[in-house]
mmCIF file of C-alpha atoms in Angstrom:
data_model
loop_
_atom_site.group_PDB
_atom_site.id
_atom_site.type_symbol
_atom_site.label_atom_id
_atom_site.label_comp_id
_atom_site.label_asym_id
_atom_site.label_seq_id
_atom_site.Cartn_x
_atom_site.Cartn_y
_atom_site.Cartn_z
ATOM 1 C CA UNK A 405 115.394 79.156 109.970
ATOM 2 C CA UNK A 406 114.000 82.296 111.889
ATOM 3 C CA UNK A 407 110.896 81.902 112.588
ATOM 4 C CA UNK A 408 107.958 82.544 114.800
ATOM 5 C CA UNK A 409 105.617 79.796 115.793
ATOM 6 C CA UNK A 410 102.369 79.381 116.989
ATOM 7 C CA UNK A 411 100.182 76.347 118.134
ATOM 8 C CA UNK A 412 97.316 74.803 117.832
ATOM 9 C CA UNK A 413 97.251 75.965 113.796
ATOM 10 C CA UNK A 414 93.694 75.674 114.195
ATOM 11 C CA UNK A 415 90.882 75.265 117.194
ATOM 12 C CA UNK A 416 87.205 74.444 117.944
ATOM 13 C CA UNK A 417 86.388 74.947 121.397
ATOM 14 C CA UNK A 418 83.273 75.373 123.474
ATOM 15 C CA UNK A 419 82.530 78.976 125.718
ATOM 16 C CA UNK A 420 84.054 79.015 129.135
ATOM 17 C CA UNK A 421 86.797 76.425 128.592
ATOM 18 C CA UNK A 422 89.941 77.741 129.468
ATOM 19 C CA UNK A 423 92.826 77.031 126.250
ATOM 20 C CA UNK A 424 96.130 78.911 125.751
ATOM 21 C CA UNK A 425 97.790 79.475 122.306
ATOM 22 C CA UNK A 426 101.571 79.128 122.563
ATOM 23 C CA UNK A 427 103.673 81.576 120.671
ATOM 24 C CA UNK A 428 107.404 81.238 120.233
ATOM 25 C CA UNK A 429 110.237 83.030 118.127
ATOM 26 C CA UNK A 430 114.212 81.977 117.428
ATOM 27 C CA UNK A 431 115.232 85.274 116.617
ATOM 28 C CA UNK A 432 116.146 86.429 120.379
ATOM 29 C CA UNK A 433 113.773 89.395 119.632
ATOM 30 C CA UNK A 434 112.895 91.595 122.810
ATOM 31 C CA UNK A 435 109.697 92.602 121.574
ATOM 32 C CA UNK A 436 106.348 90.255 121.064
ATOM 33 C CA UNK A 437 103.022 90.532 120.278
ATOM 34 C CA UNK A 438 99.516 89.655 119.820
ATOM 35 C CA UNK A 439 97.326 90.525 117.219
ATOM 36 C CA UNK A 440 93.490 89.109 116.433
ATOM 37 C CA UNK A 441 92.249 89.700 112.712
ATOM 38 C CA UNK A 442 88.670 90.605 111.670
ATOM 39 C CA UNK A 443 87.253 90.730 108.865
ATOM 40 C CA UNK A 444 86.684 94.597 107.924
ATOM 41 C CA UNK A 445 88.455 95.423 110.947
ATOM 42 C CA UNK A 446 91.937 94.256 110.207
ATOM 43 C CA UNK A 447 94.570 93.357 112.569
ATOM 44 C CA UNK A 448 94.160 95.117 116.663
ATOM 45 C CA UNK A 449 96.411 94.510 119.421
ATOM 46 C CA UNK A 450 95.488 92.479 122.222
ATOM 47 C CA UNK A 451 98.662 92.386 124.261
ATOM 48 C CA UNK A 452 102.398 93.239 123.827
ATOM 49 C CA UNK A 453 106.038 92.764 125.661
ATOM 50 C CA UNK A 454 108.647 95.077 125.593
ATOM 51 C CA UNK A 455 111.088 92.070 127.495
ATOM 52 C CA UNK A 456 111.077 89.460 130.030
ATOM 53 C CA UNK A 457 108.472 89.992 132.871
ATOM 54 C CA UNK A 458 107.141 93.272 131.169
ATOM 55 C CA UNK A 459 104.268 92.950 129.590
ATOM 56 C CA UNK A 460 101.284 96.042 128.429
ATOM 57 C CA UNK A 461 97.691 96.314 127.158
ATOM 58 C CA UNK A 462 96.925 96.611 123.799
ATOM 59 C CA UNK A 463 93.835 97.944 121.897
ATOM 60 C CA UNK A 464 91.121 94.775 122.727
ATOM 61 C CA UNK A 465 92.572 93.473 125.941
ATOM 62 C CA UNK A 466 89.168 92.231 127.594
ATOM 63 C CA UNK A 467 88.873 88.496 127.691
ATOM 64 C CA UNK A 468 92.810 87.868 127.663
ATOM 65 C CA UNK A 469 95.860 87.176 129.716
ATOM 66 C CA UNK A 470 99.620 86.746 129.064
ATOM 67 C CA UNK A 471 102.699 86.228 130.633
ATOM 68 C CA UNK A 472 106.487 86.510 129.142
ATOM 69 C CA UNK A 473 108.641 84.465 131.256
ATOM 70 C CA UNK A 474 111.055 83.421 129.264
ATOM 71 C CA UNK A 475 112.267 85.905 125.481
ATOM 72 C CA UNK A 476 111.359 83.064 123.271
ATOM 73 C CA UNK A 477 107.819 82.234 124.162
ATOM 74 C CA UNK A 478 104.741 84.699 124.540
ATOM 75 C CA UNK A 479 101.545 82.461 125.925
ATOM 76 C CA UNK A 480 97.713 83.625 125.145
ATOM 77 C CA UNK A 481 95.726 82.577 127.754
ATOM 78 C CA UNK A 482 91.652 83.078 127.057
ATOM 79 C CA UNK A 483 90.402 82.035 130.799
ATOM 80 C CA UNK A 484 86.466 81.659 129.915
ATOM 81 C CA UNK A 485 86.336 81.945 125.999
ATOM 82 C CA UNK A 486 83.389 83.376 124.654
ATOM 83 C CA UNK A 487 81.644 83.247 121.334
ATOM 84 C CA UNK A 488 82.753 86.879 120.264
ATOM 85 C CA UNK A 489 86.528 85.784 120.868
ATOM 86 C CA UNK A 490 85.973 83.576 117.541
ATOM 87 C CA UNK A 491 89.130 85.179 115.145
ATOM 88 C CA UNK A 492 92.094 84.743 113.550
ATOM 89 C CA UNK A 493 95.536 85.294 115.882
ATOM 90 C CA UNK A 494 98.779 86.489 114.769
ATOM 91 C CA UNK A 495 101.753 86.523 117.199
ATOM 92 C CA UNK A 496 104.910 88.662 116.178
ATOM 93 C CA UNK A 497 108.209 89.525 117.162
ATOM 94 C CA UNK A 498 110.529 92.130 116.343
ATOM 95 C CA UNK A 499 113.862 93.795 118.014
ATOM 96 C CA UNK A 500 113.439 96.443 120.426
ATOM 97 C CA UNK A 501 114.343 99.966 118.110
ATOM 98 C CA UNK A 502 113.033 98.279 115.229
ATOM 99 C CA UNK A 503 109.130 97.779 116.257
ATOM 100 C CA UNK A 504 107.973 98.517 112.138
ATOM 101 C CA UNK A 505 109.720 95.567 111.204
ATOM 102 C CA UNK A 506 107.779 92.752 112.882
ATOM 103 C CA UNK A 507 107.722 88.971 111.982
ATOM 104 C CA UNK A 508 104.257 86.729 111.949
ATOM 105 C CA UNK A 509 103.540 83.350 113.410
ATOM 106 C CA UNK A 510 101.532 81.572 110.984
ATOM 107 C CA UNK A 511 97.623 82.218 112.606
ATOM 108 C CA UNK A 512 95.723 80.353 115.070
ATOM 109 C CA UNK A 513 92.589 80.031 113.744
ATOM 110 C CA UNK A 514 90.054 80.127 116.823
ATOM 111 C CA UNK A 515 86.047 79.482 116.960
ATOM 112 C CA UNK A 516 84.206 79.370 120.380
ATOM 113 C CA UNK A 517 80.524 77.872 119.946
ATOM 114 C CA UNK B 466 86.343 107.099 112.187
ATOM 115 C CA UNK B 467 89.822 104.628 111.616
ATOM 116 C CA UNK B 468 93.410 105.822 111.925
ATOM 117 C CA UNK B 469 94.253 104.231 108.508
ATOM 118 C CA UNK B 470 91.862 103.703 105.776
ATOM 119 C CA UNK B 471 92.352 101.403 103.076
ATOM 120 C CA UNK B 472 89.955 100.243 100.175
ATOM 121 C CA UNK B 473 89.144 96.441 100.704
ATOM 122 C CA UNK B 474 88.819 95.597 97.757
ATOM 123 C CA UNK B 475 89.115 92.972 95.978
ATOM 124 C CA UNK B 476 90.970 94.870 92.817
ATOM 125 C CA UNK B 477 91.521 92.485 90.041
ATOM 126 C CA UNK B 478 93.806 93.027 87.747
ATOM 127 C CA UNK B 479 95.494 91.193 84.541
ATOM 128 C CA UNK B 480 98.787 89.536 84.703
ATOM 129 C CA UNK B 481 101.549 92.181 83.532
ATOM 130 C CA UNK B 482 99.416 95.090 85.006
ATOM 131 C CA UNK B 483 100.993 98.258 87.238
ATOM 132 C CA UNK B 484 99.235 97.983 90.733
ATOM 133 C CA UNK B 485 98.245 100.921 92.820
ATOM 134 C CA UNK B 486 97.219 100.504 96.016
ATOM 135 C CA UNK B 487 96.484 103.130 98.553
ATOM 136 C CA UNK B 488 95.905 104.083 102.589
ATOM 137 C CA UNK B 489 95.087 107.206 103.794
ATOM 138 C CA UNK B 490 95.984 108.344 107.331
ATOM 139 C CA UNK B 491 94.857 110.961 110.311
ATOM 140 C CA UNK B 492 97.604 110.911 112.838
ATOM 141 C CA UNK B 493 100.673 113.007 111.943
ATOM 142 C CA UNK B 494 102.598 110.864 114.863
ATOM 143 C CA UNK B 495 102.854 108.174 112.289
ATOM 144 C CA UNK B 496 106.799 107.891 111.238
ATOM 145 C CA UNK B 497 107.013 104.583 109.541
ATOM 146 C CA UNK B 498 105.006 103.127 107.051
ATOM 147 C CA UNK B 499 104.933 99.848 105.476
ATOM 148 C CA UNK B 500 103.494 97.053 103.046
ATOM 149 C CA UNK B 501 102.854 93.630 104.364
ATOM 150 C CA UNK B 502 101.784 91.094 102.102
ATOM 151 C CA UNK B 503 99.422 88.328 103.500
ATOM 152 C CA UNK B 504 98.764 84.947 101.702
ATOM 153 C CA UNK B 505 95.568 83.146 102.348
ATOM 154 C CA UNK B 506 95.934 81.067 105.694
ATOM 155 C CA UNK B 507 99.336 82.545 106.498
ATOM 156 C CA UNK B 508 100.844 85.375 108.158
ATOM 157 C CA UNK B 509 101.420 88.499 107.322
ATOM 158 C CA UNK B 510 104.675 89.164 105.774
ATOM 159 C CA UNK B 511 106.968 92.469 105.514
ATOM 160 C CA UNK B 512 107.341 93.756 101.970
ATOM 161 C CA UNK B 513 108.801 96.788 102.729
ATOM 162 C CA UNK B 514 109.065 100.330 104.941
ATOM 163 C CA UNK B 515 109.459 103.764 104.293
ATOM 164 C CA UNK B 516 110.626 106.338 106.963
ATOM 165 C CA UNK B 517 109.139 109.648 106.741
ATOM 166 C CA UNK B 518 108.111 111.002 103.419
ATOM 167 C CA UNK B 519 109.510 109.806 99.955
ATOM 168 C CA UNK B 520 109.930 107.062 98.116
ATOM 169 C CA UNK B 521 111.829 103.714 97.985
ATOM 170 C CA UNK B 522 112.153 100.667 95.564
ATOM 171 C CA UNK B 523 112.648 97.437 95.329
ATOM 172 C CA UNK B 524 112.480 95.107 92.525
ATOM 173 C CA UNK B 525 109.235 95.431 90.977
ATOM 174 C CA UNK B 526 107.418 97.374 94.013
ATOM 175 C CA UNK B 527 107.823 100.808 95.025
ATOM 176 C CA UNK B 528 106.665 102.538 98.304
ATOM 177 C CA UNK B 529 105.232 106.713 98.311
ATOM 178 C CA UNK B 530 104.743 108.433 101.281
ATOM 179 C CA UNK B 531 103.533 111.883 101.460
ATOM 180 C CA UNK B 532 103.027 113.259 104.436
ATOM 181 C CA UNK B 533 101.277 116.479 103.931
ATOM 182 C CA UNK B 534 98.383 114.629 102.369
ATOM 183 C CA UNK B 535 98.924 111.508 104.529
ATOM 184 C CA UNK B 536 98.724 109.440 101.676
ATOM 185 C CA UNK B 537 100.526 106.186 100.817
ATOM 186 C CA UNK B 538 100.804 103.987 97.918
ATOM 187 C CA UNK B 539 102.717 101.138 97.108
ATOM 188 C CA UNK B 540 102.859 99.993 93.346
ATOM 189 C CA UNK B 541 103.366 96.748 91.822
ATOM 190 C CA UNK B 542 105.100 96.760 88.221
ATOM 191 C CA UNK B 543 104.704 93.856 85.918
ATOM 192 C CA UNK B 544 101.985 92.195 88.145
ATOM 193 C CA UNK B 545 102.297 88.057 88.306
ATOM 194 C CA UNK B 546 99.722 85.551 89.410
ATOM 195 C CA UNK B 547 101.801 85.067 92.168
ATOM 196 C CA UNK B 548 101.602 88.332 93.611
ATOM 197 C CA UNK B 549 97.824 87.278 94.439
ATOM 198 C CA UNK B 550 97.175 88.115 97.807
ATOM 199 C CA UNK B 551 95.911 90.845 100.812
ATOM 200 C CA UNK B 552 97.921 93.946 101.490
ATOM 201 C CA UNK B 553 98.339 95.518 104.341
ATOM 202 C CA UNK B 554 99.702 98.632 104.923
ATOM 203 C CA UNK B 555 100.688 99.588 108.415
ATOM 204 C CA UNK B 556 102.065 102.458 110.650
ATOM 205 C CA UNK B 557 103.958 102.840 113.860
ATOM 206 C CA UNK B 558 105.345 106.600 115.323
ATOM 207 C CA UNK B 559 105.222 108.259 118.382
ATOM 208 C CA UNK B 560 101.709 107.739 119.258
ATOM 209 C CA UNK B 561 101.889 106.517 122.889
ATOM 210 C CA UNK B 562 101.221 102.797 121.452
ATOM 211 C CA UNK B 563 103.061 100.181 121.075
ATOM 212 C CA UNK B 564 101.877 98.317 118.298
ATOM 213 C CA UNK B 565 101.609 98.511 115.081
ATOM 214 C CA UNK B 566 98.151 100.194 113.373
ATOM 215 C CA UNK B 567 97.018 98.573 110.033
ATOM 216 C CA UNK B 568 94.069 99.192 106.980
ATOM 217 C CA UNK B 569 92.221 96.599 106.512
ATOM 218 C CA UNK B 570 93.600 95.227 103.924
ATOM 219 C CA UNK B 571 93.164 95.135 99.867
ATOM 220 C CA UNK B 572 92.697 91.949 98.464
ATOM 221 C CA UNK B 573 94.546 91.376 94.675
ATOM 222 C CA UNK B 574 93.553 89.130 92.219
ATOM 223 C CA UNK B 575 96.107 89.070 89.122
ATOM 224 C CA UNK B 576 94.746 87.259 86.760
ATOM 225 C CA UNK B 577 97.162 85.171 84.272
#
């Protein structure tokens, strides 16, 4: 089944403890993702990858890192969490031309106290 | 001010019901539009995407785009129960971005 995965499903962590949320997709899709969800504000780009080793800003990059080393799997890293990184994260994938039609990981539902 | 506007909501309806739902838009870069549909604690999912201006159909939904007003709608005919859920609409074009930029959302409630 094609699919994009993410894990943990769900996390309660404290501020300042390092965690990464793993993202992976089966669909040998160039292009990947991440998205955080707000309530009012909808869904904002923290990071994307056009391929392998490339890897871009997006809208609310403060706070987070990446990395892309292999096509399937597209790492969050949050080095020192804080209380105002408490959302909802959506990884996606999609092939490179074809950037409208994106797939969604499940969510990662994240609260820093 | 946002890029794309969209009423939150939550519009309740009764099963059997036509559906509008609506985004309004400021950047004329945008080139694709679509319609995800988001279930509570999942992901978004695609529904379906419209390039340029027109309109396209599929089953019981059908997408509008009009660009000179930058309006969008999608409509649901014959609303079910199970159509309950957020929707998105969302935009990519040639805006120097790479990602996708979504409304907030409008939450449906069909009521059976």
């Amino acid at each position: 089944e094609a699919q994009v995965t993410q894990n943990p499903r769900y996390l309660i962590t404290v501020t300042g403890k390092k965690l990464t949320v793993t993202c992976s997709q089966n669909m040998n899709h160039e292009y990947m993702s991440w998205y955080r969800q707000d309530p009012g504000l909808g869904l904002r780009q923290i990071y994307y990858s056009m391929n392998v080793e490339v890897t871009d800003k997006g809208d609310v990059p403060e706070g987070y890192k990446v990395s892309r080393k292999e096509k399937r799997n597209f790492p969050l890293i949050l080095e020192s969490p804080s209380p105002n990184q408490t959302s909802l994260y959506f990884c996606a994938s999609s092939l490179s031309g074809t950037y409208y039609e994106q797939y969604f990981g499940p969510g990662t539902r994240l609260t820093v106290t | 001010q946002k890029e794309v506007e969209q009423d939150p909501g939550p519009l309740s309806v009764p099963e059997g019901a036509i559906v509008s739902l609506n985004c309004t838009y400021s950047n004329s870069a945008f080139q694709y539009f679509m319609w995800y549909r988001q279930y509570s604690r999942k992901g978004p999912e695609l529904l379906m995407y419209t390039y340029s201006s027109g309109n396209k159909e599929d089953g019981r939904f059908t997408a509008q785009v009009d660009k000179s007003s930058k309006y969008i709608s999608l409509f649901i005919r014959d609303s079910q129960p199970s159509d309950s859920a957020t929707y998105l609409c969302a935009m990519w074009g040639d805006t120097g971005r790479r990602a996708l930029t979504f409304g907030s959302g409008t939450r449906l409630q069909v009521q059976p």
